[in-house]
Coordinates of C-alpha atoms in Angstrom, one line a residue:
X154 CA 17.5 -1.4 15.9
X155 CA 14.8 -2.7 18.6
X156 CA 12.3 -3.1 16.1
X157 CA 14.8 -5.2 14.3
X158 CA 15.9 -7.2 16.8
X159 CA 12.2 -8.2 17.7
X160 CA 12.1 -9.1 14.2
X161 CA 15.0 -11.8 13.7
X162 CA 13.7 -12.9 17.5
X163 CA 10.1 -13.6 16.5
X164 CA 11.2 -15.1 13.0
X165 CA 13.5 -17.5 15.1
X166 CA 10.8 -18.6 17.4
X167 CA 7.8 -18.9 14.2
X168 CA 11.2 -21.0 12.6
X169 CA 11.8 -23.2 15.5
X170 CA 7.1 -23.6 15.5
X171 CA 7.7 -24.6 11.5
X172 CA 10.3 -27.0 11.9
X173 CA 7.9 -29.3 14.4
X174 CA 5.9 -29.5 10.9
X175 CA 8.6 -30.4 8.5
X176 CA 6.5 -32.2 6.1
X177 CA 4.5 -29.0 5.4
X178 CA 7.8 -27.8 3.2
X179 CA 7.1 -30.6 0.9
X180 CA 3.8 -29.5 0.2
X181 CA 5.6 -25.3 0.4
X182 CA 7.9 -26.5 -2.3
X183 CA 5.3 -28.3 -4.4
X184 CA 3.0 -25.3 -4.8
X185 CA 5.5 -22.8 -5.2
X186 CA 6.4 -24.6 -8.1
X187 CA 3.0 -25.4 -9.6
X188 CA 2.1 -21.8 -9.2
X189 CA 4.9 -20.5 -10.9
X190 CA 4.3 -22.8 -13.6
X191 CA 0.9 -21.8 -14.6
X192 CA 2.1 -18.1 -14.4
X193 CA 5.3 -19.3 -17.0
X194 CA 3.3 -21.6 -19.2
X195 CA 0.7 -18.7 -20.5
X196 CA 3.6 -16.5 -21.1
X197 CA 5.4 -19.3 -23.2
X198 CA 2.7 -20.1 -25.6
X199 CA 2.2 -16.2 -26.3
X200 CA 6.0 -15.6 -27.0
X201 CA 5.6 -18.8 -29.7
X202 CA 2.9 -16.8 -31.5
X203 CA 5.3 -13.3 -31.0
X204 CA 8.0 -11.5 -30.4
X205 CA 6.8 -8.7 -27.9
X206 CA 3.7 -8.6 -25.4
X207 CA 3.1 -4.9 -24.9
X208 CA 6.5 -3.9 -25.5
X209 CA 8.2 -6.4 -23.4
X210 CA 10.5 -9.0 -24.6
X211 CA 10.4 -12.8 -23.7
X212 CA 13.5 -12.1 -21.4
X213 CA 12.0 -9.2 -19.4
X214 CA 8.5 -10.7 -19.0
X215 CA 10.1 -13.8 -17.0
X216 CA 12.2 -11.5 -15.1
X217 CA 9.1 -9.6 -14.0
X218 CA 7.4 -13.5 -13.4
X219 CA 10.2 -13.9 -11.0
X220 CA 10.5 -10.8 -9.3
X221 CA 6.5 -11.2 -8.6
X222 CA 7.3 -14.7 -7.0
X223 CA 9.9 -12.9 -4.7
X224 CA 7.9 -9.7 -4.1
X225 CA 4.9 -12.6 -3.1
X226 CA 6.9 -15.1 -1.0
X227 CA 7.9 -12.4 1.3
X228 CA 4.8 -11.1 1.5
X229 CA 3.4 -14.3 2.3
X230 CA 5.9 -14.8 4.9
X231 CA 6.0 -11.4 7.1
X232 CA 2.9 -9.9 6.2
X233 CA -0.4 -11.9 5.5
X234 CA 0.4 -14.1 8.9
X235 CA -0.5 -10.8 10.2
X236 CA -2.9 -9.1 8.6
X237 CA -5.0 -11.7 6.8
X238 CA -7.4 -12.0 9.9
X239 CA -7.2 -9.1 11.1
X240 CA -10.7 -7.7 11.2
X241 CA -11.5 -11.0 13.7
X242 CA -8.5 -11.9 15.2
X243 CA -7.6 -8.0 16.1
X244 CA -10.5 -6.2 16.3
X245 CA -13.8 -8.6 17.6
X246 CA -11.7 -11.0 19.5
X247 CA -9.4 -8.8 21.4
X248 CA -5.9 -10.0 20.3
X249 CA -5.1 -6.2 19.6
X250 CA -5.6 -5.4 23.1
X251 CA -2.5 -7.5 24.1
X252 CA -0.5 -5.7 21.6
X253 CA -1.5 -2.1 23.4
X254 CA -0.5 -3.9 26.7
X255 CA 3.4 -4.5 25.2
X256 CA 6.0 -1.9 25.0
X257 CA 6.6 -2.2 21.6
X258 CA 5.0 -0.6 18.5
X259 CA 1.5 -2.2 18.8
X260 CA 1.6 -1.6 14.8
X261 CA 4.8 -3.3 14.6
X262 CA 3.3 -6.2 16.3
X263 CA 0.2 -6.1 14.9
X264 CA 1.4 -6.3 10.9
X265 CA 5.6 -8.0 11.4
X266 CA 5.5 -10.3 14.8
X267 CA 4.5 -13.4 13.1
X268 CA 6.1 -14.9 10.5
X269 CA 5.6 -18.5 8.2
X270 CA 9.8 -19.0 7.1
X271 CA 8.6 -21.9 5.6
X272 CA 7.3 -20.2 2.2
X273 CA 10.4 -18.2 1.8
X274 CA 11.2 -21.6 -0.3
X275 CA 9.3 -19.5 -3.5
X276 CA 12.0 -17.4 -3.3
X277 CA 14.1 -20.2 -4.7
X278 CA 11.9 -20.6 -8.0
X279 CA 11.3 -17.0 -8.1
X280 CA 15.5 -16.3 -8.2
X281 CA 15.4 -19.0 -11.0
X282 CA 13.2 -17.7 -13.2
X283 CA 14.9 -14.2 -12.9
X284 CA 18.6 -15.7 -13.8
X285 CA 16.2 -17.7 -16.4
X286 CA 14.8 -14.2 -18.1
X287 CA 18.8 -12.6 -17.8
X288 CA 20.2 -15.7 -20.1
X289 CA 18.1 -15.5 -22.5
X290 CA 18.0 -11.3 -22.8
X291 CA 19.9 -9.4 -25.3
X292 CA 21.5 -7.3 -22.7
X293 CA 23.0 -8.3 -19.3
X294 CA 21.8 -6.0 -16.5
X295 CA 24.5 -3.5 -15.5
X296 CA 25.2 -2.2 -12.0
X297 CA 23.3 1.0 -12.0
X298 CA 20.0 -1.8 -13.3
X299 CA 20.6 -4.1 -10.4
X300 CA 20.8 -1.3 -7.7
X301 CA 18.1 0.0 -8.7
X302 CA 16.4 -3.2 -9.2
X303 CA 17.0 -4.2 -5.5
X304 CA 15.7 -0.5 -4.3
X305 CA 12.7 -1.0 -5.9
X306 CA 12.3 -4.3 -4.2
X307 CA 12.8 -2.6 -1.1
X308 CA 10.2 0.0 -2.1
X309 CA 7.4 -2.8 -3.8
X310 CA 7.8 -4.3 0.0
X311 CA 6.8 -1.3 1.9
X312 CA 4.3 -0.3 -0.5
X313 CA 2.8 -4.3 0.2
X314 CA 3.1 -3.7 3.6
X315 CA 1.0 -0.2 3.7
X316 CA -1.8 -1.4 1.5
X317 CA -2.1 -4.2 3.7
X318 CA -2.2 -2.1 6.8
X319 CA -4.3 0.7 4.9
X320 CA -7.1 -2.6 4.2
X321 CA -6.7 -3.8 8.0
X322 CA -6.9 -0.4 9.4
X323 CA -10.5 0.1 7.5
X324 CA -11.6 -2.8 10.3
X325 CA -11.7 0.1 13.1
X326 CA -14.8 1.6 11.1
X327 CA -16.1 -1.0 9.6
X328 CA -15.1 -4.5 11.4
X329 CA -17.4 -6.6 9.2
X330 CA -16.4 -5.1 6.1
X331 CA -13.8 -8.0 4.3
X332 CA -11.7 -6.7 1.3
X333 CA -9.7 -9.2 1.2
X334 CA -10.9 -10.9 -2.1
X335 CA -10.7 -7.5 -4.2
X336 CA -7.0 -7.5 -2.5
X337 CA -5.9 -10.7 -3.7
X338 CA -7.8 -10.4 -7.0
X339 CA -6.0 -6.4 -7.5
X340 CA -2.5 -8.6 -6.7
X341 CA -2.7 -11.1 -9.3
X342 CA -2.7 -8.2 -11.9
X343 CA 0.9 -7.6 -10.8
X344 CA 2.2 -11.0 -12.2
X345 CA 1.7 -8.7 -16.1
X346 CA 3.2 -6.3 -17.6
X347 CA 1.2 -2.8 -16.9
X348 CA 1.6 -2.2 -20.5
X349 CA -1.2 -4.5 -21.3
X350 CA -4.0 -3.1 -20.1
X351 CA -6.2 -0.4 -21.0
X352 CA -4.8 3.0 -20.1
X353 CA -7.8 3.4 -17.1
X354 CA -6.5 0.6 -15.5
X355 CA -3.4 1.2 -15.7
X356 CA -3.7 4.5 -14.3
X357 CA -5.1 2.5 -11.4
X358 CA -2.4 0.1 -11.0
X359 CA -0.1 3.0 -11.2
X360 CA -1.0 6.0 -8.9
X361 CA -4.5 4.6 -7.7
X362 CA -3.3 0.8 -6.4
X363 CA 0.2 1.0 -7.1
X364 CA 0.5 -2.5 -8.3
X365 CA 2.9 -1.4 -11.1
X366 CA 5.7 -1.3 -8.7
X367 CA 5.3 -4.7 -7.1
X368 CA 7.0 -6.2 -10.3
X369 CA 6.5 -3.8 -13.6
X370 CA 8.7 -1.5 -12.6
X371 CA 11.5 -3.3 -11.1
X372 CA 11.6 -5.4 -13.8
X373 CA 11.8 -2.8 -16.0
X374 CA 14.6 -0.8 -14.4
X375 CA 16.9 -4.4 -14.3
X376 CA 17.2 -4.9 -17.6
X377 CA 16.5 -1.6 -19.1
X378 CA 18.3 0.9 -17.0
X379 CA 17.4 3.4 -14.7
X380 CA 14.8 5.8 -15.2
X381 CA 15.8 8.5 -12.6
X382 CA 12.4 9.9 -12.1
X383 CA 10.4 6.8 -11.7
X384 CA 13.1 5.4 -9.1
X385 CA 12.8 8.6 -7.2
X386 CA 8.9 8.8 -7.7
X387 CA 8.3 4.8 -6.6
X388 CA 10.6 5.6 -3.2
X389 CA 8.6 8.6 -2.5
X390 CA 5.6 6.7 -3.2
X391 CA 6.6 3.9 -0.6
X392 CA 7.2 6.5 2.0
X393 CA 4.0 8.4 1.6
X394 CA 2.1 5.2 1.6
X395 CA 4.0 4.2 4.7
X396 CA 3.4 7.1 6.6
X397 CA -0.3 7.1 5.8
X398 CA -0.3 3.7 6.9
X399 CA 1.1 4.7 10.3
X400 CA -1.5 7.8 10.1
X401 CA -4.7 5.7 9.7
X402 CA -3.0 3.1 12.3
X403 CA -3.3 5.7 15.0
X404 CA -6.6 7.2 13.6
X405 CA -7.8 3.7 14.2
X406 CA -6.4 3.2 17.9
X407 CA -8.4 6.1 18.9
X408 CA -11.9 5.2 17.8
X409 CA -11.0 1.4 19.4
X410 CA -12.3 0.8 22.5
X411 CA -11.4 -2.4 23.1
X412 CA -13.0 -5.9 22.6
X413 CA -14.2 -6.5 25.7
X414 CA -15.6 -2.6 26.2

């Protein structure tokens, strides 16, 4: 409960910072629209040319389009405000050390204190396209599909959040080492279906860099059903990616000395 009050208190005050810059949600809106348009456009020219792509229908394809653009807007609002710059920001220029000073979860503050509210406006295409994808499916999403759907949400954010701690942690060893490109580059693979790539790779996306369960499998589970074992195997998954993270957090607070040391 502290941790989530420091949340909503830190989210207020980065709310209160965006709204001096109002005309920045023009531009917010603007490329959350564009983006999502030349992630749509592709997918409608295939689906002119055939009925399936990999297995998946017109109507579950934009439904995982969508649920990327959610599982991404968050991201870029609670996470990659923090983490981004990490390796400078945190490790050679001594903002971590005012972290170990507070007494609160340095990790906490380190990956969840800052916040950009004003991208949460992808959300808005991102739910579109979704209630887009349902209309035109075959089959409406029953209960069981959209509780499951929304735990898997919960579950594609904690896995976002680990990897992104797991990368930053890798700073404490290495501080001039920047992965940040073969992160971004691994995350645009979630926008697709998993089902379309070579069966290497999509081992990797699946158990190696989970990207599978950023969108694929959600996606899947709204408006197919429930598959029991990969709902239970994608939570366990998010919590022993979480609890690594904290693991290699701490690992990394004992080798740091400090910037100014």
């Amino acid at each position: 409960m502290k941790l989530l009050t420091l949340l909503g208190a830190s989210f207020s005050m980065s709310l209160r910072r965006s709204m001096a810059f109002r005309i920045n949600l023009v531009f917010d809106v603007l490329l959350a629209f564009v983006g999502l348009g030349t992630a749509v456009a592709p997918v409608l020219i295939v689906f002119t040319q055939a009925d399936t792509l990999a297995g998946w229908s017109k109507a579950e394809t934009l439904v995982l389009i969508g649920t990327y653009q959610l599982i991404t807007g968050l991201r870029s609002t609670f996470i990659d405000p923090n983490l981004s710059w990490f390796p400078d920001n945190g490790i050679r220029n001594g903002k971590l050390d005012s972290y170990l000073l507070q007494p609160a979860s340095s990790l906490f503050l380190a990956s969840l204190s800052l916040s950009t509210p004003l991208t949460l406006i992808q959300l808005v295409p991102g739910l579109g396209v979704i209630g887009w994808g349902i209309a035109v499916a075959d089959v409406r999403p029953n209960l069981a599909g959209v509780l499951g759907w929304l735990l898997l949400l919960a579950a594609a954010l904690v896995v976002t959040w680990a990897l992104s701690v797991l990368l930053a942690c890798l700073a404490f060893w290495a501080p001039k080492l920047q992965l940040d490109v073969f992160y971004h580059s691994a995350w645009q693979l979630g926008r697709y279906p998993t089902d379309i790539f070579t069966r290497p790779l999509r081992v990797v996306l699946t158990y190696v860099f989970p990207m599978a369960l950023i969108a694929s499998v959600p996606s899947a589970t709204l408006l197919r059903g429930v598959h029991w074992p990969v709902l239970l195997g994608a939570v366990l998954a998010a919590a022993v990616l979480a609890l690594l993270a904290a693991t290699s957090w701490r690992a990394g607070l004992r080798r740091y000395t400090g910037a100014t040391s």
